[in-house]
Each structure stands twice: as C-alpha cells, then as structure tokens.
Amino acid sequence: VQLQASGGGLVQAGGSLRLSCAASGRPISTSEMGWFRQAPGKERDFVARISSTGHIKNYSDSVKGRFTISRDNGQNTVYLQMNNLKPEDTANYYCAARRTWRPSVNDFDFWGQGTLVTVSS
C-alpha cells in the first residue's frame, strides 16, 4: 500500500490543522492506521492510531484532548485533526499502516512521506 500525507503548513499557536493520509494500492479497511511525528534532531514518536473499524483509538499523552484521529474507509483515507496547536507540535508528520492490530504502537509495515507542520509562537 502507498500512503500520501498532506495538509501540513504554518500555523500560529492555538490554531488548527487537519492532516490527511490517502492510501492507494489496496484497501485499508482492514488495516490499523497510525500517525507519527519527528521533530528536527529527535526520534520519531507515536502520535495516534486507529483500528480498522474506527472503534479503538489511542493517543500519546502529549496530544490527548487536542488531536483526533479518524478514518473514512470508503475514501481509503485517514485524518488527524489537530487543535490548540503548540510550538512543540512542530514536526514532520507521517502516516503508517499495518495489516493487523497489535498491542505495541511500534512496528508498522507501511509508511508514507511526511508532511511538515510548523507552529509559531
């Protein structure tokens, strides 16, 4: 599966952005999907993930209450709504997919290109 993230940009602190991840090559309706981010000079971190049906969602503590992950299996797309953005949210954001739900947030099988989010203070 190929994943293409989009929707990044420059926003002021307190603002909002919605990222999209469009999948192609195969349906994602049975796949767990996730969002990760990597700030300059730092390791890639987990942000959020969603089960194939959308019934289960997990978030990192740093974004809980501000970010919402969702999916539209009919459109083969996953979203990340980001509200009340903070300068520390500045990073490249990546979407990822894997065929089955696993307890760990690590070890996703497929990765897309990143989309850059910059939050100014």
Short mmCIF file of N, CA, C and O in Angstrom, two decimals:
data_model
loop_
_atom_site.label_atom_id
_atom_site.label_comp_id
_atom_site.label_asym_id
_atom_site.label_seq_id
_atom_site.Cartn_x
_atom_site.Cartn_y
_atom_site.Cartn_z
N VAL A 1 0.84 -1.18 0.00
CA VAL A 1 0.00 0.00 0.00
C VAL A 1 0.89 1.24 0.00
O VAL A 1 1.93 1.26 0.64
N GLN A 2 0.47 2.25 -0.76
CA GLN A 2 1.19 3.52 -0.79
C GLN A 2 0.39 4.54 0.00
O GLN A 2 -0.83 4.60 -0.12
N LEU A 3 1.10 5.33 0.79
CA LEU A 3 0.46 6.31 1.65
C LEU A 3 0.98 7.70 1.32
O LEU A 3 2.19 7.89 1.20
N GLN A 4 0.08 8.66 1.21
CA GLN A 4 0.47 10.03 0.90
C GLN A 4 -0.17 10.96 1.92
O GLN A 4 -1.39 11.13 1.92
N ALA A 5 0.66 11.56 2.74
CA ALA A 5 0.16 12.51 3.74
C ALA A 5 0.16 13.92 3.16
O ALA A 5 1.03 14.28 2.36
N SER A 6 -0.81 14.70 3.59
CA SER A 6 -0.91 16.09 3.15
C SER A 6 -1.63 16.91 4.23
O SER A 6 -2.17 16.35 5.18
N GLY A 7 -1.60 18.23 4.04
CA GLY A 7 -2.32 19.10 4.95
C GLY A 7 -1.46 19.87 5.92
O GLY A 7 -1.96 20.68 6.70
N GLY A 8 -0.16 19.64 5.89
CA GLY A 8 0.72 20.38 6.77
C GLY A 8 0.85 21.83 6.34
O GLY A 8 0.39 22.23 5.27
N GLY A 9 1.47 22.61 7.21
CA GLY A 9 1.67 24.02 6.90
C GLY A 9 2.11 24.79 8.11
O GLY A 9 2.48 24.20 9.14
N LEU A 10 2.08 26.10 7.97
CA LEU A 10 2.47 27.00 9.05
C LEU A 10 1.22 27.54 9.74
O LEU A 10 0.30 28.03 9.06
N VAL A 11 1.19 27.45 11.04
CA VAL A 11 0.03 27.91 11.80
C VAL A 11 0.51 28.54 13.10
O VAL A 11 1.56 28.15 13.63
N GLN A 12 -0.24 29.49 13.61
CA GLN A 12 0.11 30.10 14.89
C GLN A 12 -0.33 29.21 16.04
O GLN A 12 -1.27 28.40 15.90
N ALA A 13 0.34 29.37 17.14
CA ALA A 13 -0.03 28.62 18.33
C ALA A 13 -1.50 28.87 18.66
O ALA A 13 -1.99 30.00 18.56
N GLY A 14 -2.20 27.80 19.02
CA GLY A 14 -3.62 27.88 19.28
C GLY A 14 -4.48 27.57 18.07
O GLY A 14 -5.69 27.40 18.20
N GLY A 15 -3.86 27.51 16.92
CA GLY A 15 -4.58 27.23 15.69
C GLY A 15 -4.83 25.76 15.45
O GLY A 15 -4.49 24.90 16.29
N SER A 16 -5.41 25.47 14.28
CA SER A 16 -5.77 24.10 13.94
C SER A 16 -5.32 23.74 12.54
O SER A 16 -5.18 24.61 11.67
N LEU A 17 -5.08 22.46 12.34
CA LEU A 17 -4.81 21.90 11.02
C LEU A 17 -5.44 20.52 10.96
O LEU A 17 -5.59 19.85 11.99
N ARG A 18 -5.78 20.09 9.75
CA ARG A 18 -6.24 18.72 9.55
C ARG A 18 -5.33 18.05 8.52
O ARG A 18 -5.24 18.52 7.39
N LEU A 19 -4.69 16.99 8.94
CA LEU A 19 -3.86 16.21 8.05
C LEU A 19 -4.68 15.09 7.44
O LEU A 19 -5.57 14.54 8.08
N SER A 20 -4.34 14.76 6.20
CA SER A 20 -4.98 13.64 5.51
C SER A 20 -3.92 12.65 5.09
O SER A 20 -2.79 13.04 4.78
N CYS A 21 -4.30 11.40 5.04
CA CYS A 21 -3.42 10.34 4.56
C CYS A 21 -4.22 9.51 3.57
O CYS A 21 -5.11 8.75 3.97
N ALA A 22 -3.92 9.66 2.29
CA ALA A 22 -4.62 8.93 1.25
C ALA A 22 -3.84 7.67 0.90
O ALA A 22 -2.64 7.73 0.62
N ALA A 23 -4.53 6.55 0.93
CA ALA A 23 -3.90 5.28 0.61
C ALA A 23 -4.28 4.82 -0.79
O ALA A 23 -5.39 5.09 -1.26
N SER A 24 -3.35 4.13 -1.43
CA SER A 24 -3.61 3.56 -2.74
C SER A 24 -2.92 2.22 -2.84
O SER A 24 -2.03 1.90 -2.05
N GLY A 25 -3.34 1.43 -3.78
CA GLY A 25 -2.72 0.13 -4.00
C GLY A 25 -3.50 -1.02 -3.40
O GLY A 25 -3.46 -2.14 -3.93
N ARG A 26 -4.15 -0.77 -2.28
CA ARG A 26 -5.02 -1.76 -1.68
C ARG A 26 -5.94 -1.07 -0.69
O ARG A 26 -5.57 -0.01 -0.15
N PRO A 27 -7.09 -1.63 -0.41
CA PRO A 27 -7.98 -1.00 0.58
C PRO A 27 -7.36 -1.05 1.97
O PRO A 27 -6.68 -2.01 2.31
N ILE A 28 -7.61 -0.03 2.74
CA ILE A 28 -7.10 0.00 4.12
C ILE A 28 -8.18 -0.39 5.12
O ILE A 28 -7.97 -0.26 6.32
N SER A 29 -9.32 -0.84 4.64
CA SER A 29 -10.46 -1.08 5.52
C SER A 29 -10.19 -2.13 6.58
O SER A 29 -10.87 -2.16 7.61
N THR A 30 -9.20 -2.99 6.37
CA THR A 30 -8.87 -4.00 7.38
C THR A 30 -7.56 -3.69 8.10
O THR A 30 -7.06 -4.51 8.86
N SER A 31 -7.01 -2.52 7.86
CA SER A 31 -5.70 -2.17 8.40
C SER A 31 -5.79 -1.24 9.60
O SER A 31 -6.64 -0.34 9.65
N GLU A 32 -4.90 -1.45 10.55
CA GLU A 32 -4.67 -0.46 11.59
C GLU A 32 -3.89 0.69 10.97
O GLU A 32 -2.95 0.46 10.21
N MET A 33 -4.27 1.92 11.31
CA MET A 33 -3.59 3.09 10.76
C MET A 33 -3.05 3.93 11.90
O MET A 33 -3.64 3.99 12.99
N GLY A 34 -1.93 4.60 11.63
CA GLY A 34 -1.33 5.41 12.69
C GLY A 34 -0.72 6.69 12.15
O GLY A 34 -0.46 6.82 10.95
N TRP A 35 -0.52 7.63 13.06
CA TRP A 35 0.21 8.86 12.79
C TRP A 35 1.40 8.93 13.74
O TRP A 35 1.27 8.64 14.93
N PHE A 36 2.53 9.34 13.19
CA PHE A 36 3.75 9.53 13.95
C PHE A 36 4.33 10.90 13.57
O PHE A 36 3.93 11.49 12.58
N ARG A 37 5.24 11.38 14.37
CA ARG A 37 5.89 12.64 14.03
C ARG A 37 7.35 12.61 14.44
O ARG A 37 7.74 11.89 15.36
N GLN A 38 8.13 13.41 13.72
CA GLN A 38 9.56 13.52 14.01
C GLN A 38 9.96 14.97 13.95
O GLN A 38 9.89 15.61 12.89
N ALA A 39 10.37 15.48 15.10
CA ALA A 39 10.86 16.85 15.18
C ALA A 39 12.34 16.87 14.79
O ALA A 39 13.02 15.85 14.89
N PRO A 40 12.85 18.02 14.36
CA PRO A 40 14.26 18.11 13.97
C PRO A 40 15.19 17.65 15.09
O PRO A 40 15.06 18.09 16.23
N GLY A 41 16.09 16.74 14.76
CA GLY A 41 17.06 16.27 15.73
C GLY A 41 16.53 15.29 16.74
O GLY A 41 17.24 14.93 17.69
N LYS A 42 15.29 14.84 16.56
CA LYS A 42 14.70 13.92 17.53
C LYS A 42 14.25 12.64 16.84
O LYS A 42 14.16 12.56 15.62
N GLU A 43 13.95 11.65 17.65
CA GLU A 43 13.45 10.39 17.12
C GLU A 43 11.98 10.52 16.74
O GLU A 43 11.27 11.41 17.20
N ARG A 44 11.54 9.60 15.89
CA ARG A 44 10.14 9.57 15.51
C ARG A 44 9.30 9.06 16.67
O ARG A 44 9.63 8.04 17.29
N ASP A 45 8.21 9.75 16.94
CA ASP A 45 7.35 9.41 18.07
C ASP A 45 5.95 9.06 17.61
O ASP A 45 5.43 9.62 16.64
N PHE A 46 5.31 8.19 18.34
CA PHE A 46 3.91 7.84 18.13
C PHE A 46 3.02 9.03 18.47
O PHE A 46 3.25 9.72 19.47
N VAL A 47 1.98 9.26 17.64
CA VAL A 47 1.01 10.31 17.92
C VAL A 47 -0.37 9.72 18.19
O VAL A 47 -0.98 9.99 19.22
N ALA A 48 -0.86 8.90 17.24
CA ALA A 48 -2.21 8.35 17.39
C ALA A 48 -2.34 7.13 16.49
O ALA A 48 -1.62 7.00 15.50
N ARG A 49 -3.30 6.26 16.82
CA ARG A 49 -3.60 5.14 15.97
C ARG A 49 -5.08 4.82 16.06
O ARG A 49 -5.74 5.18 17.05
N ILE A 50 -5.57 4.11 15.03
CA ILE A 50 -6.99 3.80 14.96
C ILE A 50 -7.16 2.40 14.40
O ILE A 50 -6.45 1.99 13.46
N SER A 51 -8.10 1.66 14.96
CA SER A 51 -8.35 0.31 14.49
C SER A 51 -9.07 0.34 13.14
O SER A 51 -9.54 1.40 12.70
N SER A 52 -9.17 -0.80 12.52
CA SER A 52 -9.74 -0.88 11.17
C SER A 52 -11.18 -0.38 11.13
O SER A 52 -11.59 0.26 10.15
N THR A 53 -11.94 -0.63 12.19
CA THR A 53 -13.33 -0.19 12.21
C THR A 53 -13.50 1.23 12.76
O THR A 53 -14.57 1.81 12.65
N GLY A 54 -12.42 1.75 13.33
CA GLY A 54 -12.51 3.07 13.94
C GLY A 54 -12.98 3.06 15.38
O GLY A 54 -13.08 4.12 16.01
N HIS A 55 -13.27 1.89 15.92
CA HIS A 55 -13.82 1.81 17.28
C HIS A 55 -12.76 2.01 18.36
O HIS A 55 -13.09 2.42 19.47
N ILE A 56 -11.52 1.72 18.05
CA ILE A 56 -10.46 1.86 19.03
C ILE A 56 -9.49 2.94 18.56
O ILE A 56 -9.02 2.91 17.43
N LYS A 57 -9.21 3.88 19.44
CA LYS A 57 -8.27 4.97 19.15
C LYS A 57 -7.34 5.14 20.34
O LYS A 57 -7.80 5.13 21.49
N ASN A 58 -6.08 5.28 20.06
CA ASN A 58 -5.09 5.55 21.09
C ASN A 58 -4.33 6.82 20.74
O ASN A 58 -4.08 7.09 19.57
N TYR A 59 -3.94 7.56 21.78
CA TYR A 59 -3.20 8.80 21.59
C TYR A 59 -2.01 8.85 22.54
O TYR A 59 -2.06 8.30 23.64
N SER A 60 -0.98 9.57 22.12
CA SER A 60 0.10 9.85 23.06
C SER A 60 -0.41 10.86 24.08
O SER A 60 -1.33 11.64 23.80
N ASP A 61 0.20 10.86 25.22
CA ASP A 61 -0.22 11.79 26.28
C ASP A 61 -0.07 13.24 25.84
O ASP A 61 -0.84 14.11 26.26
N SER A 62 0.91 13.51 25.02
CA SER A 62 1.20 14.89 24.63
C SER A 62 0.12 15.50 23.72
O SER A 62 0.04 16.73 23.61
N VAL A 63 -0.69 14.67 23.07
CA VAL A 63 -1.70 15.20 22.15
C VAL A 63 -3.12 14.88 22.59
O VAL A 63 -4.09 15.38 21.98
N LYS A 64 -3.26 14.06 23.62
CA LYS A 64 -4.58 13.64 24.06
C LYS A 64 -5.43 14.85 24.43
O LYS A 64 -4.98 15.75 25.14
N GLY A 65 -6.65 14.89 23.92
CA GLY A 65 -7.54 16.02 24.18
C GLY A 65 -7.42 17.13 23.16
O GLY A 65 -8.29 18.02 23.12
N ARG A 66 -6.39 17.10 22.35
CA ARG A 66 -6.20 18.15 21.33
C ARG A 66 -6.29 17.60 19.91
O ARG A 66 -6.76 18.30 19.02
N PHE A 67 -5.84 16.37 19.72
CA PHE A 67 -5.82 15.76 18.40
C PHE A 67 -6.90 14.66 18.33
O PHE A 67 -7.17 13.99 19.34
N THR A 68 -7.45 14.49 17.13
CA THR A 68 -8.43 13.43 16.91
C THR A 68 -8.10 12.69 15.63
O THR A 68 -7.97 13.32 14.56
N ILE A 69 -7.97 11.38 15.71
CA ILE A 69 -7.74 10.56 14.53
C ILE A 69 -9.08 9.99 14.08
O ILE A 69 -9.93 9.64 14.91
N SER A 70 -9.25 9.93 12.77
CA SER A 70 -10.48 9.36 12.21
C SER A 70 -10.15 8.73 10.87
O SER A 70 -9.05 8.91 10.34
N ARG A 71 -11.10 8.00 10.33
CA ARG A 71 -10.87 7.34 9.06
C ARG A 71 -12.15 7.27 8.26
O ARG A 71 -13.25 7.22 8.82
N ASP A 72 -11.99 7.24 6.95
CA ASP A 72 -13.09 7.03 6.01
C ASP A 72 -12.66 5.90 5.10
O ASP A 72 -11.92 6.12 4.13
N ASN A 73 -13.09 4.70 5.42
CA ASN A 73 -12.64 3.55 4.63
C ASN A 73 -13.17 3.60 3.21
O ASN A 73 -12.54 3.08 2.29
N GLY A 74 -14.29 4.23 3.01
CA GLY A 74 -14.82 4.38 1.65
C GLY A 74 -13.93 5.24 0.78
O GLY A 74 -13.84 5.03 -0.43
N GLN A 75 -13.27 6.21 1.42
CA GLN A 75 -12.35 7.09 0.70
C GLN A 75 -10.90 6.63 0.83
O GLN A 75 -10.00 7.28 0.30
N ASN A 76 -10.70 5.53 1.55
CA ASN A 76 -9.33 5.00 1.76
C ASN A 76 -8.41 6.06 2.35
O ASN A 76 -7.25 6.20 1.95
N THR A 77 -8.94 6.80 3.30
CA THR A 77 -8.22 7.95 3.85
C THR A 77 -8.33 7.97 5.37
O THR A 77 -9.36 7.61 5.94
N VAL A 78 -7.25 8.42 5.99
CA VAL A 78 -7.19 8.61 7.44
C VAL A 78 -6.89 10.08 7.70
O VAL A 78 -6.15 10.71 6.93
N TYR A 79 -7.45 10.61 8.78
CA TYR A 79 -7.28 12.02 9.09
C TYR A 79 -6.70 12.21 10.49
O TYR A 79 -6.83 11.35 11.36
N LEU A 80 -6.08 13.35 10.68
CA LEU A 80 -5.64 13.75 12.00
C LEU A 80 -6.03 15.22 12.18
O LEU A 80 -5.42 16.10 11.56
N GLN A 81 -7.06 15.45 12.97
CA GLN A 81 -7.48 16.81 13.29
C GLN A 81 -6.66 17.29 14.48
O GLN A 81 -6.68 16.67 15.54
N MET A 82 -5.97 18.40 14.30
CA MET A 82 -5.09 18.92 15.34
C MET A 82 -5.58 20.29 15.77
O MET A 82 -5.60 21.22 14.95
N ASN A 83 -5.99 20.40 17.01
CA ASN A 83 -6.49 21.66 17.56
C ASN A 83 -5.57 22.16 18.66
O ASN A 83 -4.78 21.40 19.23
N ASN A 84 -5.69 23.44 18.96
CA ASN A 84 -4.88 24.05 20.02
C ASN A 84 -3.41 23.69 19.86
O ASN A 84 -2.75 23.23 20.80
N LEU A 85 -2.91 23.91 18.67
CA LEU A 85 -1.52 23.53 18.37
C LEU A 85 -0.54 24.35 19.19
O LEU A 85 -0.77 25.54 19.48
N LYS A 86 0.57 23.71 19.52
CA LYS A 86 1.63 24.33 20.32
C LYS A 86 2.93 24.28 19.53
O LYS A 86 3.10 23.42 18.66
N PRO A 87 3.86 25.17 19.84
CA PRO A 87 5.15 25.15 19.12
C PRO A 87 5.84 23.79 19.21
O PRO A 87 6.51 23.38 18.25
N GLU A 88 5.65 23.08 20.30
CA GLU A 88 6.29 21.77 20.44
C GLU A 88 5.65 20.70 19.56
O GLU A 88 6.15 19.58 19.48
N ASP A 89 4.56 21.04 18.87
CA ASP A 89 3.96 20.11 17.91
C ASP A 89 4.65 20.21 16.54
O ASP A 89 4.35 19.42 15.64
N THR A 90 5.56 21.15 16.39
CA THR A 90 6.28 21.30 15.13
C THR A 90 7.07 20.04 14.81
O THR A 90 7.88 19.58 15.62
N ALA A 91 6.83 19.47 13.62
CA ALA A 91 7.46 18.21 13.23
C ALA A 91 7.01 17.83 11.84
O ALA A 91 6.05 18.39 11.30
N ASN A 92 7.70 16.86 11.29
CA ASN A 92 7.19 16.15 10.12
C ASN A 92 6.24 15.06 10.60
O ASN A 92 6.60 14.29 11.51
N TYR A 93 5.06 15.01 10.03
CA TYR A 93 4.05 14.04 10.43
C TYR A 93 3.94 12.96 9.36
O TYR A 93 3.81 13.26 8.17
N TYR A 94 3.96 11.71 9.81
CA TYR A 94 3.92 10.56 8.91
C TYR A 94 2.72 9.69 9.24
O TYR A 94 2.40 9.47 10.42
N CYS A 95 2.08 9.17 8.19
CA CYS A 95 1.05 8.16 8.42
C CYS A 95 1.64 6.78 8.14
O CYS A 95 2.61 6.64 7.39
N ALA A 96 1.05 5.79 8.77
CA ALA A 96 1.54 4.43 8.67
C ALA A 96 0.38 3.45 8.72
O ALA A 96 -0.70 3.77 9.22
N ALA A 97 0.65 2.24 8.21
CA ALA A 97 -0.39 1.21 8.18
C ALA A 97 0.23 -0.15 8.50
O ALA A 97 1.42 -0.38 8.25
N ARG A 98 -0.61 -1.01 9.06
CA ARG A 98 -0.21 -2.40 9.19
C ARG A 98 -1.46 -3.26 9.13
O ARG A 98 -2.56 -2.81 9.45
N ARG A 99 -1.25 -4.52 8.78
CA ARG A 99 -2.38 -5.37 8.42
C ARG A 99 -3.22 -5.79 9.61
O ARG A 99 -4.41 -6.03 9.48
N THR A 100 -2.59 -5.91 10.76
CA THR A 100 -3.33 -6.40 11.93
C THR A 100 -3.04 -5.52 13.14
O THR A 100 -1.97 -4.93 13.25
N TRP A 101 -4.02 -5.45 14.03
CA TRP A 101 -3.87 -4.70 15.28
C TRP A 101 -2.89 -5.43 16.19
O TRP A 101 -2.95 -6.63 16.37
N ARG A 102 -1.98 -4.67 16.76
CA ARG A 102 -1.01 -5.24 17.72
C ARG A 102 -1.01 -4.39 18.98
O ARG A 102 -1.31 -3.20 18.93
N PRO A 103 -0.64 -4.97 20.10
CA PRO A 103 -0.61 -4.19 21.35
C PRO A 103 0.38 -3.03 21.29
O PRO A 103 0.08 -1.94 21.80
N SER A 104 1.52 -3.26 20.67
CA SER A 104 2.54 -2.21 20.63
C SER A 104 2.24 -1.19 19.55
O SER A 104 1.67 -1.51 18.52
N VAL A 105 2.63 0.06 19.79
CA VAL A 105 2.45 1.10 18.76
C VAL A 105 3.61 1.11 17.78
O VAL A 105 3.63 1.92 16.85
N ASN A 106 4.55 0.23 17.99
CA ASN A 106 5.71 0.17 17.10
C ASN A 106 5.48 -0.85 15.98
O ASN A 106 4.49 -1.56 15.97
N ASP A 107 6.43 -0.90 15.04
CA ASP A 107 6.46 -1.93 14.01
C ASP A 107 5.32 -1.85 13.02
O ASP A 107 4.69 -2.84 12.69
N PHE A 108 5.03 -0.65 12.51
CA PHE A 108 4.11 -0.53 11.40
C PHE A 108 4.82 -0.97 10.12
O PHE A 108 6.03 -0.84 9.97
N ASP A 109 4.03 -1.52 9.17
CA ASP A 109 4.61 -2.13 7.98
C ASP A 109 4.82 -1.15 6.84
O ASP A 109 5.76 -1.30 6.05
N PHE A 110 3.92 -0.19 6.69
CA PHE A 110 3.95 0.71 5.55
C PHE A 110 3.98 2.15 6.04
O PHE A 110 3.29 2.51 6.98
N TRP A 111 4.77 2.96 5.36
CA TRP A 111 4.95 4.36 5.75
C TRP A 111 4.79 5.28 4.55
O TRP A 111 5.20 4.95 3.44
N GLY A 112 4.23 6.44 4.80
CA GLY A 112 4.14 7.46 3.77
C GLY A 112 5.20 8.52 3.95
O GLY A 112 5.96 8.50 4.91
N GLN A 113 5.25 9.43 3.00
CA GLN A 113 6.12 10.58 3.13
C GLN A 113 5.54 11.53 4.18
O GLN A 113 4.34 11.52 4.43
N GLY A 114 6.36 12.30 4.77
CA GLY A 114 5.90 13.20 5.82
C GLY A 114 5.29 14.47 5.26
O GLY A 114 5.51 14.86 4.11
N THR A 115 4.52 15.12 6.10
CA THR A 115 4.02 16.46 5.81
C THR A 115 4.42 17.35 6.97
O THR A 115 4.23 16.98 8.14
N LEU A 116 5.00 18.50 6.67
CA LEU A 116 5.60 19.34 7.70
C LEU A 116 4.55 20.24 8.34
O LEU A 116 3.82 20.96 7.65
N VAL A 117 4.53 20.22 9.65
CA VAL A 117 3.69 21.12 10.45
C VAL A 117 4.61 22.03 11.24
O VAL A 117 5.48 21.54 11.98
N THR A 118 4.43 23.32 11.08
CA THR A 118 5.21 24.31 11.82
C THR A 118 4.27 25.19 12.61
O THR A 118 3.37 25.81 12.03
N VAL A 119 4.48 25.24 13.91
CA VAL A 119 3.63 26.04 14.78
C VAL A 119 4.46 27.18 15.35
O VAL A 119 5.45 26.94 16.06
N SER A 120 4.07 28.39 15.04
CA SER A 120 4.81 29.56 15.52
C SER A 120 4.21 30.05 16.83
O SER A 120 3.01 29.95 17.06
N SER A 121 5.08 30.62 17.65
CA SER A 121 4.62 31.10 18.96
C SER A 121 4.15 32.55 18.89
O SER A 121 4.33 33.23 17.90
#
